[in-house]
Coordinates of C-alpha atoms in Angstrom, one line a residue:
Chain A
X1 CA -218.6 -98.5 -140.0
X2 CA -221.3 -100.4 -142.0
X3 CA -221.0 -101.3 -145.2
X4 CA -224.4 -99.6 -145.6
X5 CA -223.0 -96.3 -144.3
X6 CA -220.2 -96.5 -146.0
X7 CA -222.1 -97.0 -149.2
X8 CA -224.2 -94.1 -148.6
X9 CA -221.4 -92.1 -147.8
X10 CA -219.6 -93.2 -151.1
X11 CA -222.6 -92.4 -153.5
X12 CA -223.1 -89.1 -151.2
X13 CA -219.5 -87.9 -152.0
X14 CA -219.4 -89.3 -155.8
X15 CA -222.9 -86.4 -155.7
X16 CA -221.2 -83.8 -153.9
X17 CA -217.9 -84.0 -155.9
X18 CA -219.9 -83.8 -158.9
X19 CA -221.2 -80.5 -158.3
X20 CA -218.0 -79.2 -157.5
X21 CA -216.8 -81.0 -161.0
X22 CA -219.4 -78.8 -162.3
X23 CA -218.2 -75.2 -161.1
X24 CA -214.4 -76.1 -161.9
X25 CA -214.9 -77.0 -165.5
X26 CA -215.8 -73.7 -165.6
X27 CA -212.8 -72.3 -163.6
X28 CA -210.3 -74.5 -165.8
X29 CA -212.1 -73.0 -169.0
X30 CA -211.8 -69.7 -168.8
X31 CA -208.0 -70.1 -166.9
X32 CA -207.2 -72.1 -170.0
X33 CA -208.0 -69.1 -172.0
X34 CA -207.4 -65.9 -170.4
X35 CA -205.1 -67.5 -167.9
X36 CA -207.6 -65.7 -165.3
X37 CA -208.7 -66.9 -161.8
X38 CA -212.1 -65.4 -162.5
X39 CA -213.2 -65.2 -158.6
X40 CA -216.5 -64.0 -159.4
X41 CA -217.3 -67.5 -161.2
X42 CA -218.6 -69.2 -158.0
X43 CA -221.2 -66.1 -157.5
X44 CA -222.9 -67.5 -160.9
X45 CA -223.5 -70.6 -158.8
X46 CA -226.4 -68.1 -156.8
X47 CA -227.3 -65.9 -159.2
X48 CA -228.4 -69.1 -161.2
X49 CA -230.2 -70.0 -158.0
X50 CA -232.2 -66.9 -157.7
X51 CA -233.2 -66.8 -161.4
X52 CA -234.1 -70.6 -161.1
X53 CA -236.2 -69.0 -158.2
X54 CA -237.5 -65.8 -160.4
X55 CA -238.4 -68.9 -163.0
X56 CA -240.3 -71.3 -160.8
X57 CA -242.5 -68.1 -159.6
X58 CA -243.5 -67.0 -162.9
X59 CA -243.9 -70.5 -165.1
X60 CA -244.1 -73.0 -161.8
X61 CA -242.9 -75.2 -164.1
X62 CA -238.9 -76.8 -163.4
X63 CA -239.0 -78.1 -166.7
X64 CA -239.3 -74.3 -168.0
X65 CA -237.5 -72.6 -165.5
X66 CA -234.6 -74.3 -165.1
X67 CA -233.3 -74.4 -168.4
X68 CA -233.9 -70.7 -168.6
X69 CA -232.2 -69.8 -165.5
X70 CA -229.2 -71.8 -167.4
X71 CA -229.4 -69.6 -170.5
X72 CA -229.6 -66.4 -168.0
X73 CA -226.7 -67.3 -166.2
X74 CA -224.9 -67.9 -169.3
X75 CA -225.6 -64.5 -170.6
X76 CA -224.8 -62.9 -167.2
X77 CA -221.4 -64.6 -167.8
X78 CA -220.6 -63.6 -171.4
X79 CA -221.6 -59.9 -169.4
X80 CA -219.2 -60.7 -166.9
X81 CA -216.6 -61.0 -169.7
X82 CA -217.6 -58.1 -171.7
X83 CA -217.4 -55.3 -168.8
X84 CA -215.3 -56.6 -166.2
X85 CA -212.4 -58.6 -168.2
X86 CA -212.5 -57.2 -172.0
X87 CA -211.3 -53.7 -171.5
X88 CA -208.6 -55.2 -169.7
X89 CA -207.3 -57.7 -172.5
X90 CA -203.9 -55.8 -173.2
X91 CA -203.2 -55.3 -169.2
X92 CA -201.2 -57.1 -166.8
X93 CA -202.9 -60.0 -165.1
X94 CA -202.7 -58.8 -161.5
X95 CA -205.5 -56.0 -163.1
X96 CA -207.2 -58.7 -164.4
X97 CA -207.6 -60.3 -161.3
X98 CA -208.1 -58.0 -159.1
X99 CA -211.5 -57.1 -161.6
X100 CA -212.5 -60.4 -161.1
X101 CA -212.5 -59.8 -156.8
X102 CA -214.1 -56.3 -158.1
X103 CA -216.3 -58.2 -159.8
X104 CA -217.3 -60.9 -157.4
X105 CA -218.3 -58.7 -154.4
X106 CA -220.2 -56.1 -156.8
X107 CA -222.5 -59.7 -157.9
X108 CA -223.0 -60.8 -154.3
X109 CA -223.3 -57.3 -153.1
X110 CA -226.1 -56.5 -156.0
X111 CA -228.2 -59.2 -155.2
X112 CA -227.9 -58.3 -151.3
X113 CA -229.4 -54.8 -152.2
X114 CA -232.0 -56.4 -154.6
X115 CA -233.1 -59.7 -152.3
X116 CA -232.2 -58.8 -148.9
X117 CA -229.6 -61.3 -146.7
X118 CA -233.0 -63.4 -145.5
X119 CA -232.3 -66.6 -146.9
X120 CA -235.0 -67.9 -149.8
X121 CA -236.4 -71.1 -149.6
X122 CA -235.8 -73.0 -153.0
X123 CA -238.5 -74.5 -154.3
X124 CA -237.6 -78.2 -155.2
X125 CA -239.5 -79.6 -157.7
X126 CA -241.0 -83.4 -157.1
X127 CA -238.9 -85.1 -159.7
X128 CA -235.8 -83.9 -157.6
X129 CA -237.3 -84.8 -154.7
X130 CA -237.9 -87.9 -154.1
X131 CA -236.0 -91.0 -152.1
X132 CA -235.1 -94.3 -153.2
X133 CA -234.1 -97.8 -151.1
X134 CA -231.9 -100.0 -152.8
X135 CA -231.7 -102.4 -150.2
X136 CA -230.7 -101.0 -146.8
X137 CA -229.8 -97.9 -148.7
X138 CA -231.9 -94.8 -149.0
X139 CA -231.1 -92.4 -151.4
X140 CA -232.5 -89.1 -152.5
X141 CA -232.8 -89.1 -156.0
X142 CA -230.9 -85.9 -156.7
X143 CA -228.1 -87.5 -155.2
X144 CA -228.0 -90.1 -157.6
X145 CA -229.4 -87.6 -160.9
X146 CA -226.4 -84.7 -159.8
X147 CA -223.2 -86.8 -161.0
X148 CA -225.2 -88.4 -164.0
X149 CA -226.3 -84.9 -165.2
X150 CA -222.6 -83.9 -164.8
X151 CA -221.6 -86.5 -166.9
X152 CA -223.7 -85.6 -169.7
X153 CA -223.0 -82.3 -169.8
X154 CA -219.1 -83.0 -169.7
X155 CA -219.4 -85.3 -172.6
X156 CA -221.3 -82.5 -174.3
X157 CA -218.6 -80.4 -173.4
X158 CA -216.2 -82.7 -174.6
X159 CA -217.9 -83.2 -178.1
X160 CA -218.0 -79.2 -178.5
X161 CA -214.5 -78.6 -177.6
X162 CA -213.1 -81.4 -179.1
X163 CA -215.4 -82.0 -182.4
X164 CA -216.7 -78.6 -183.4
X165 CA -215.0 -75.8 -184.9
X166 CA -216.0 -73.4 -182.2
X167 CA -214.1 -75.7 -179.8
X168 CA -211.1 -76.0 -181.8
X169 CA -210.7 -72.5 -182.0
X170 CA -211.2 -72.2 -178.8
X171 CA -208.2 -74.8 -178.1
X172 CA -206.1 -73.0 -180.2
X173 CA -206.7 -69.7 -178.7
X174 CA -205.9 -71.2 -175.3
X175 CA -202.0 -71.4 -176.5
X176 CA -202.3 -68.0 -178.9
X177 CA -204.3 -65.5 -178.8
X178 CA -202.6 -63.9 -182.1
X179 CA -202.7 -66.7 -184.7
X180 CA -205.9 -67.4 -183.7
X181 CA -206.8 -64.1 -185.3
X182 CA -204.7 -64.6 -187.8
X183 CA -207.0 -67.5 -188.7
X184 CA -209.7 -65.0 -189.1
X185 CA -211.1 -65.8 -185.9
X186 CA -213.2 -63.4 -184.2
X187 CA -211.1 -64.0 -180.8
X188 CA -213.9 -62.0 -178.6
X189 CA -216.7 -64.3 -179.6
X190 CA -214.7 -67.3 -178.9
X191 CA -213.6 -66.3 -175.5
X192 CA -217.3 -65.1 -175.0
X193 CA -218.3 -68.7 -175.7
X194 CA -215.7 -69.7 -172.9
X195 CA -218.0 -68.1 -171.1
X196 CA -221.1 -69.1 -171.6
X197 CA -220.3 -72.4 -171.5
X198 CA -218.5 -72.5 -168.6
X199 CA -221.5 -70.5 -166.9
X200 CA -224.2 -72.6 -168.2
X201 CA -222.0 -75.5 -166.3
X202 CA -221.7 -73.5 -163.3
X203 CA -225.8 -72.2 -163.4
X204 CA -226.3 -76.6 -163.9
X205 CA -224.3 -76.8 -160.3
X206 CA -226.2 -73.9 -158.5
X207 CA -229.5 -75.5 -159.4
X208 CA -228.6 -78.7 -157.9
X209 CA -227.2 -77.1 -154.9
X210 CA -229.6 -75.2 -154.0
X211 CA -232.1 -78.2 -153.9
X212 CA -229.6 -80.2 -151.9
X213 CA -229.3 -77.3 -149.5
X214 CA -232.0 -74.9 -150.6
X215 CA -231.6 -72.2 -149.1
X216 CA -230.6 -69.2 -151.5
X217 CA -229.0 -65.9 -150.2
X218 CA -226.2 -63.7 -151.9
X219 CA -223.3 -65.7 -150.3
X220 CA -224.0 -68.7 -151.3
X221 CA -221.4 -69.2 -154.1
X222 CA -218.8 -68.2 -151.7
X223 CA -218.0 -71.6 -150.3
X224 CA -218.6 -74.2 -153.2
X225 CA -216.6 -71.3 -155.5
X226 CA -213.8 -71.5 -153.6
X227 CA -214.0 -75.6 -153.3
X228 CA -214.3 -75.8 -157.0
X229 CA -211.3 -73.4 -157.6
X230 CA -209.2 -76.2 -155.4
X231 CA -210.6 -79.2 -157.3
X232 CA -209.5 -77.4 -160.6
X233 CA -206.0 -76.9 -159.5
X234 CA -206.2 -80.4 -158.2
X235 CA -207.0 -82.0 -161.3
X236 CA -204.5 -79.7 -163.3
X237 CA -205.9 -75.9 -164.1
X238 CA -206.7 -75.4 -167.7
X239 CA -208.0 -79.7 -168.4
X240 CA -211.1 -79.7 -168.1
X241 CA -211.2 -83.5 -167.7
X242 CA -209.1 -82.6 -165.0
X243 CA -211.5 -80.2 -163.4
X244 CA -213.9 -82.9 -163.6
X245 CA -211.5 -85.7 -161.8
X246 CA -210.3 -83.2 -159.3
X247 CA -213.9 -82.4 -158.6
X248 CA -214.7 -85.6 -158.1
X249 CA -211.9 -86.4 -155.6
X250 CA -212.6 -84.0 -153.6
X251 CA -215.9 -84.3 -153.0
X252 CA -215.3 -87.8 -152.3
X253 CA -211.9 -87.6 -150.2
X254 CA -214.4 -84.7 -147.9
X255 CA -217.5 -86.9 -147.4
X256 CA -215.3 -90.0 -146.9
X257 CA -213.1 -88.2 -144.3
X258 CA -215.5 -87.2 -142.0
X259 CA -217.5 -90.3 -142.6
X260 CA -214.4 -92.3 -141.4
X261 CA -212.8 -89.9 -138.7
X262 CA -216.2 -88.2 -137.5
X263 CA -213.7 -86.2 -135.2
X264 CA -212.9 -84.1 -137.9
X265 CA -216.2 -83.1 -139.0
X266 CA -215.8 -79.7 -137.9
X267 CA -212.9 -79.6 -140.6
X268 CA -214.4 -80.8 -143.2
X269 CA -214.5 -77.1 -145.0
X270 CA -210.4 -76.6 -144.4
X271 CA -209.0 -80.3 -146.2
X272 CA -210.2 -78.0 -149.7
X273 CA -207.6 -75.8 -148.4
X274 CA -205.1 -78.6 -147.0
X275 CA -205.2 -80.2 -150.5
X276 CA -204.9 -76.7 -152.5
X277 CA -201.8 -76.0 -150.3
X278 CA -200.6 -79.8 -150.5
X279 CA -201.1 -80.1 -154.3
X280 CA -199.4 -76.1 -155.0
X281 CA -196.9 -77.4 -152.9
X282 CA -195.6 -80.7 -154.3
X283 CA -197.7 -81.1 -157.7
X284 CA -198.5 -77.2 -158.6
X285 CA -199.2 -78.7 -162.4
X286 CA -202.2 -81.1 -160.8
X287 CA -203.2 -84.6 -161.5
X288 CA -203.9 -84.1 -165.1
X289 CA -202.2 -80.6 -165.9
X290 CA -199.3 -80.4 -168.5
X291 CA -196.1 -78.7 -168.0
X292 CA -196.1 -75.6 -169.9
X293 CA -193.1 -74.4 -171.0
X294 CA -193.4 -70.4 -171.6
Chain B
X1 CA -204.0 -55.4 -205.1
X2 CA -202.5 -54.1 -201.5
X3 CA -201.6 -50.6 -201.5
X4 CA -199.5 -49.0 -198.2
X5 CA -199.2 -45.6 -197.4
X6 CA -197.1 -43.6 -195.3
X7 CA -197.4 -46.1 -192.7
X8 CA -196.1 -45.1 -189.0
X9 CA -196.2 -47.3 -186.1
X10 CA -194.4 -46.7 -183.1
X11 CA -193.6 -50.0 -181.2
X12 CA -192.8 -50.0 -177.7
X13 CA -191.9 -46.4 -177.6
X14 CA -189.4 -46.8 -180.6
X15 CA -190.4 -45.5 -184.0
X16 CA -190.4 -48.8 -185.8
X17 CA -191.7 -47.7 -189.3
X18 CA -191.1 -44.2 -190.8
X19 CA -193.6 -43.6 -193.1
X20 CA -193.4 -46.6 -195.4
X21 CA -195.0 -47.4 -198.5
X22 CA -195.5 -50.4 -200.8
X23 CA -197.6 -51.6 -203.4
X24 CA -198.6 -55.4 -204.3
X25 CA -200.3 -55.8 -207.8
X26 CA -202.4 -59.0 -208.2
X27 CA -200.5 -62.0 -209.3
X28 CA -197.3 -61.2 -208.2
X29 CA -194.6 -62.2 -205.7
X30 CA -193.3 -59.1 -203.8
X31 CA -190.6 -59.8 -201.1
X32 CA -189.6 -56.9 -198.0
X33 CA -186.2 -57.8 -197.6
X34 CA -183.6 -56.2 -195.1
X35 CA -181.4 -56.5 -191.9
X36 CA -183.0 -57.8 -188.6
X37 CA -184.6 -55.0 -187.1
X38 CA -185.2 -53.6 -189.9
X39 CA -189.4 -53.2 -189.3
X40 CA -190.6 -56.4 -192.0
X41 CA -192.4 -57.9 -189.4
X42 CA -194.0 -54.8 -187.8
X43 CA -195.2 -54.2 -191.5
X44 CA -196.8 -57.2 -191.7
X45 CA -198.5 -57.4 -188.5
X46 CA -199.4 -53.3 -189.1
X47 CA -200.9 -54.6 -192.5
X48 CA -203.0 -57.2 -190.7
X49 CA -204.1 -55.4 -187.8
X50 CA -202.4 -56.8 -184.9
X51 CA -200.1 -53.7 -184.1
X52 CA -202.0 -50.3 -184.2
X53 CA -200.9 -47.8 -186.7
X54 CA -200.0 -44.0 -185.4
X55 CA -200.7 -42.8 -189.3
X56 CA -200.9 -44.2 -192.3
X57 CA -203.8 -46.0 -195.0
X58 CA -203.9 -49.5 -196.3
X59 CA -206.0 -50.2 -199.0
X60 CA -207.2 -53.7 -200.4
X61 CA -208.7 -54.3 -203.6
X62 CA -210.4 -50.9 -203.7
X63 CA -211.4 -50.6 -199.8
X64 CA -209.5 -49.4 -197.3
X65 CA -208.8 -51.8 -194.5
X66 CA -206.7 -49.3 -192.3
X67 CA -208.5 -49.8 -189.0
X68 CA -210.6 -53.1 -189.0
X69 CA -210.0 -55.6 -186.8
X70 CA -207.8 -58.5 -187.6
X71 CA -210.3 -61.2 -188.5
X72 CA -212.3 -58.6 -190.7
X73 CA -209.0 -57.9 -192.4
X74 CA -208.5 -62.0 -192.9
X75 CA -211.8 -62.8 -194.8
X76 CA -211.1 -59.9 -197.2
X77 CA -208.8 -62.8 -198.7
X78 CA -205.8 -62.3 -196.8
X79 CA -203.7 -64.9 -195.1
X80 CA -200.7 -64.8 -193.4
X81 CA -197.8 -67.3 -192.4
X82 CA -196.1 -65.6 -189.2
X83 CA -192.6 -65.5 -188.3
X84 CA -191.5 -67.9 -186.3
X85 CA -194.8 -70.3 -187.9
X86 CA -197.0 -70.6 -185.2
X87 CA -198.8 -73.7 -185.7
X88 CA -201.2 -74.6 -182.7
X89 CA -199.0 -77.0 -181.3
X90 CA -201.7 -78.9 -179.2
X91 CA -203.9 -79.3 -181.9
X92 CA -203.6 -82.4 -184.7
X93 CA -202.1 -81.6 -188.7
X94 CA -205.5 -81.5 -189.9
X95 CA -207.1 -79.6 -187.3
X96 CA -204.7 -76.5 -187.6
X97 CA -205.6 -76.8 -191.7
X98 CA -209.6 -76.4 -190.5
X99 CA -208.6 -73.6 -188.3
X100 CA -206.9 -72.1 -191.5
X101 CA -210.1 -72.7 -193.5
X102 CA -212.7 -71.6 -190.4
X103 CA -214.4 -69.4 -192.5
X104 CA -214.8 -71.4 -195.5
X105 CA -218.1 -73.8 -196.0
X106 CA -217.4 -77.5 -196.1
X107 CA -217.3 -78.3 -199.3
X108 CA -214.7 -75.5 -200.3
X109 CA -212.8 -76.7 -197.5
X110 CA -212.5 -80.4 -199.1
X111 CA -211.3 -78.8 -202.4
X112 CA -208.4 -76.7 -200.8
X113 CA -207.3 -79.4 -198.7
X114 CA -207.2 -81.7 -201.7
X115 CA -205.0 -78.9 -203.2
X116 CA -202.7 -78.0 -199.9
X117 CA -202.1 -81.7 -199.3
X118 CA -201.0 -81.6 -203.3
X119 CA -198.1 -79.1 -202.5
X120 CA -197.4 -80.5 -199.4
X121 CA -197.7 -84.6 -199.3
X122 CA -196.0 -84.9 -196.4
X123 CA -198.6 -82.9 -194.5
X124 CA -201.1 -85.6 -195.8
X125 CA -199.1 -88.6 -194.4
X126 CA -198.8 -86.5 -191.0
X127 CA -202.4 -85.5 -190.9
X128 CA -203.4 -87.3 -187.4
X129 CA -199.8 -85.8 -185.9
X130 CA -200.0 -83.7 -183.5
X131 CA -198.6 -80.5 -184.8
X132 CA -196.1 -79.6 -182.0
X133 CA -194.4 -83.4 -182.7
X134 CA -193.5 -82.2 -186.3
X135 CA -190.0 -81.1 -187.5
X136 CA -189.2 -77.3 -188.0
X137 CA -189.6 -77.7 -192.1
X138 CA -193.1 -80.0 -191.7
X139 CA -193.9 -77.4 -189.1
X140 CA -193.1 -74.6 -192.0
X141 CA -194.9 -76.1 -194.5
X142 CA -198.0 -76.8 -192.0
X143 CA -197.7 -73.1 -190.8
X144 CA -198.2 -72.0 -195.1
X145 CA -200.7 -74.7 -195.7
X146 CA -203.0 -73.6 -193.0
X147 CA -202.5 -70.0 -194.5
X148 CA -203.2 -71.4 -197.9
X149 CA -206.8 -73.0 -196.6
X150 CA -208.8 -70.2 -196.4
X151 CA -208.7 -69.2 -200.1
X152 CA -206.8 -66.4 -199.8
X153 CA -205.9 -63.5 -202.5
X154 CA -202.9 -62.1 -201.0
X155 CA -200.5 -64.7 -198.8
X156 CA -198.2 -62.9 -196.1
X157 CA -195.3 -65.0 -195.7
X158 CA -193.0 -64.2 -193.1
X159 CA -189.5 -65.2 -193.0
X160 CA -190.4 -68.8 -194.1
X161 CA -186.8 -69.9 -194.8
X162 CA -186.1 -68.6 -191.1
X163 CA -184.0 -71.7 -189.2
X164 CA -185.0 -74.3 -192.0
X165 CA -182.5 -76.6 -194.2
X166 CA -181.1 -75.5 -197.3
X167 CA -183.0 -78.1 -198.8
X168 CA -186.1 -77.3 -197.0
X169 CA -186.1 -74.2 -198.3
X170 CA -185.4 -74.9 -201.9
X171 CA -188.8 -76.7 -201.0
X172 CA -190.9 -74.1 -200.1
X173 CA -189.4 -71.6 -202.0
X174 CA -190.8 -74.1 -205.0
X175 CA -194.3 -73.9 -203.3
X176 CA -194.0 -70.2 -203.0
X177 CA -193.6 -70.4 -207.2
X178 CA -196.7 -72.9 -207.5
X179 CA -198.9 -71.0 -205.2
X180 CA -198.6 -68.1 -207.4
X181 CA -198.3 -70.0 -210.9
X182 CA -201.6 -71.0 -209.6
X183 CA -203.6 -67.2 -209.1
X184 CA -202.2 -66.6 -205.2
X185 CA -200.4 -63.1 -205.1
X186 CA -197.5 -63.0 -202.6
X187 CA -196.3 -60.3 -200.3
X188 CA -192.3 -62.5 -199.0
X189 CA -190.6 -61.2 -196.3
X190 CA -187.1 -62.3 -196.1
X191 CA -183.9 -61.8 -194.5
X192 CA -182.6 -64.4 -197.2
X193 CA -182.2 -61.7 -200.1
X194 CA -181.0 -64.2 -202.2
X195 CA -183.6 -66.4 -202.6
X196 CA -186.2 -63.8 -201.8
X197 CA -185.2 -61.7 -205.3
X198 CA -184.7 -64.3 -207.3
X199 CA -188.1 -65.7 -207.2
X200 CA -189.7 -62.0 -206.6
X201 CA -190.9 -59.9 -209.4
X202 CA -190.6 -56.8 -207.5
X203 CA -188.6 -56.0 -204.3
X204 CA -188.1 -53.2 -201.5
X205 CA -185.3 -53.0 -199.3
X206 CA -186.1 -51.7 -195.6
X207 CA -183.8 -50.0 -193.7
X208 CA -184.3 -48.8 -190.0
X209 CA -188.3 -48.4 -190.6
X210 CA -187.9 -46.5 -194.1
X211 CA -187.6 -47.8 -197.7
X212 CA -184.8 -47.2 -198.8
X213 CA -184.9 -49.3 -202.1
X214 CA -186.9 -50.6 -204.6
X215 CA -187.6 -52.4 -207.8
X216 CA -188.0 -55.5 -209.8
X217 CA -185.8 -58.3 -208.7
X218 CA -183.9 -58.8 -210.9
X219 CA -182.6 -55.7 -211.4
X220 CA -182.3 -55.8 -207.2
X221 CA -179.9 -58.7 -207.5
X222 CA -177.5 -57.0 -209.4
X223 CA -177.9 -53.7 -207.7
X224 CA -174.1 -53.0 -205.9
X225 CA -176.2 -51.6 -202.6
X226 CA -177.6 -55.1 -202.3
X227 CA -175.3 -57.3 -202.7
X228 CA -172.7 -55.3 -200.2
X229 CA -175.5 -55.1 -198.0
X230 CA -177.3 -58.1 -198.1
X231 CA -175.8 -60.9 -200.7
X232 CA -172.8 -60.9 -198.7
X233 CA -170.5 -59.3 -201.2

């Protein structure tokens, strides 16, 4: 192999990984919190898709609909929480979960009804779309925007969790749900904030999927959903620098593994499952995840 | 100040408090003293909102607080101290004192910190310390300074003496004193009766859920019931 393809392959998986950083952030948020696989996270990924769609038909304008297919996402999250996880707050987790399943097939089956299973071409605005050559190299420009805008919006992350109150609350409530009331707290608001910002992450990803492989239908989530759930166990569920390493890794380890054995291409989709069964097996706490002891 | 009436809770299908009743008057220390089991935590966290009552009214300064949520409860100008402390151990000295003080504006929260690091130095010196690294009395003292933050009327302290030093808790017995010298009233659950009536102006004695006992503390101390049941005698 080329230095030149290996190059591209390299900056190819540091942009794929960093859309599957994205997603799991939002996974290892709302774990941290409601210790909750919340399977219907990845479906955010296309409904932010379609409303980015809905947006760019009404306003034409990326700069306009984007953002606001972020905020609507977020919102359809906090929802999310409000019907399909509060009423459950006092019950066993196995209910919990299996609302999130309930949860995830009702979003993908709603938007079948309401858009049909035709796939919808996403409209890919010209500041996205555009290549570069560095040299031998050509790059599409979203390729090289993707991991920068996921490293804004971590450090954003990072600033609100770590430096505001909201976040600090929200840190705390991650280890007790009780004090933190006892603080005079308003626990729902916090975890709806969980939420929202792990949504608005997620709603970031979709958008930048969807130009990379625009074509929008309800079961689009599915796939990346499921990757992103494995890079947050890989970096350690509940560290959200961890969901953003683990992201990273795998994105890179699946690009650079078909790039160097081209004989597993076909495969590419199962190592996310090789590594989820590799890291539950021998490191269940992740790269970055603490031992908790309960 | 705090007025309890009649308060039932059943608690994982056991009747855990039989109808009991108790009164706080401003400015006071009141302690709940009696055996393990006896229901003084299921009071408290039936006071606060965190168990549900089956019947029963609690009234604060004039309005009745009986079935708001727990954080509505809190900014009334209650704060508690829970059994077994509870400090967020993942988060840093001074960050569980901003949690204690999240509702208060920032320059109220400078002046109670000034005044909780004055009772407690050593929470000063520790302030960058991550709270789960701290030693059971710091963690104690942490766990009533965070309560203290948030301006409170009425402190909840629960079993605050519970696994400490004896010195340790000559200390924050001393604090509990201050704290109400300075305007804070009190509500002390204890299962060290002792130290609990001594520094109490009033005391009741639970028993199984009931009250089966009261009065001032003094007068508790040298009741025979007590000290056979609970002094040890």
């Amino acid at each position: 192999m080329t230095n030149t393809i290996f190059l591209q392959q390299l900056v190819n998986g540091v942009s794929v990984g960093s859309l599957y950083a994205l997603v799991a952030i939002g996974y290892t948020m709302v774990y941290g919190i409601l210790r909750l696989i919340n399977f219907a996270h990845g479906d955010l990924l296309m409904v932010a898709a379609y409303a980015a769609i809905f947006g760019m038909g009404i306003f034409s304008n990326s700069w306009i609909a984007f953002p606001l297919a972020i905020i609507i996402t977020g919102c359809i999250g906090i929802l999310l929480d409000r019907t399909a996880y509060k009423p459950l707050r006092n019950a066993p987790r196995i209910s919990l979960l299996i609302s999130a399943i309930g949860a995830s097939f009702l979003l993908e089956n709603l938007f079948l009804v309401i858009f049909g299973g035709v796939p919808k071409p996403f409209p890919r605005p010209d500041f996205f779309a555009s290549v570069i050559d560095i040299g031998a190299l050509r790059i599409p420009v979203l390729t090289i925007y993707a991991p920068i805008i996921t490293i804004l919006l971590f450090l954003g992350l990072l600033y609100i969790v770590y430096r505001t109150k909201a976040g600090k609350a929200m840190r705390a409530a991650s280890r007790d749900f009780e004090t933190t009331r006892l603080m005079g707290i308003n626990l729902d608001r916090i975890i709806a904030l969980t939420f929202l910002l792990g949504s608005c992450l997620a709603a970031a990803g979709g958008i930048m999927w969807a130009m990379k492989y625009p074509q929008v239908n309800p079961f689009m989530g599915i796939f990346p959903g499921i990757k992103a759930f494995v890079a947050a166990v890989l970096g350690g569920i509940g560290n959200i620098t961890g969901a953003l390493v683990g992201g990273f890794l795998l994105g890179l380890g699946e690009i650079m593994i078909v790039a160097l054995m081209p004989e597993l291409a076909q495969y590419r989709d199962a190592l996310a499952f090789v590594i989820l069964i590799l890291v539950l097996l021998f490191r269940p706490r992740g790269i970055m995840g603490e031992t908790i002891v309960e | 100040m705090l007025r309890v009436d009649d308060l039932h809770v059943y608690y994982g299908g056991i009747h855990a408090l039989k109808g009991i009743h108790l009164e706080v008057n401003e400015g006071r220390i009141v302690t709940l003293i009696g055996a393990n089991g006896a229901g003084k935590t299921t009071a408290i966290r039936a006071i606060v909102g965190l168990l549900k009552l089956n019947a029963g009214s609690i009234v604060f300064r004039g309005s009745n607080i009986t079935d708001l949520p727990t954080h509505q409860i809190i900014r009334q100008g209650i704060a508690v101290s829970p059994e077994g402390r509870h400090v967020f151990q993942n988060l840093s000295v001074f960050e569980n004192l901003e949690l204690g003080a999240y509702n208060l504006r920032t320059a109220e929260f400078q002046e109670q910190l000034e005044w909780v690091f004055s009772l407690f130095p050593r929470l000063q010196e520790r302030r960058v310390q991550v709270a789960g690294t701290l030693s059971g009395g710091e963690q104690q003292m942490l766990a009533f300074g965070r309560a203290l933050m948030s301006r409170p009327k009425l402190v909840l302290l629960d079993e605050p003496s519970l696994g400490l030093a004896p010195l340790v808790v000559q200390e924050v017995f001393r604090a509990i004193e201050e704290v109400n010298r300075q305007g804070a009233t009190i509500l002390l659950i204890e299962q060290n009766a002792m130290a609990a009536l001594t520094i109490a102006h009033y005391g009741y004695v639970l028993e199984t859920g009931k009250v089966v006992l009261e009065g001032p503390g003094a007068k508790l101390l040298k009741d025979e019931q007590v000290r056979k049941a609970y002094l040890g005698e």
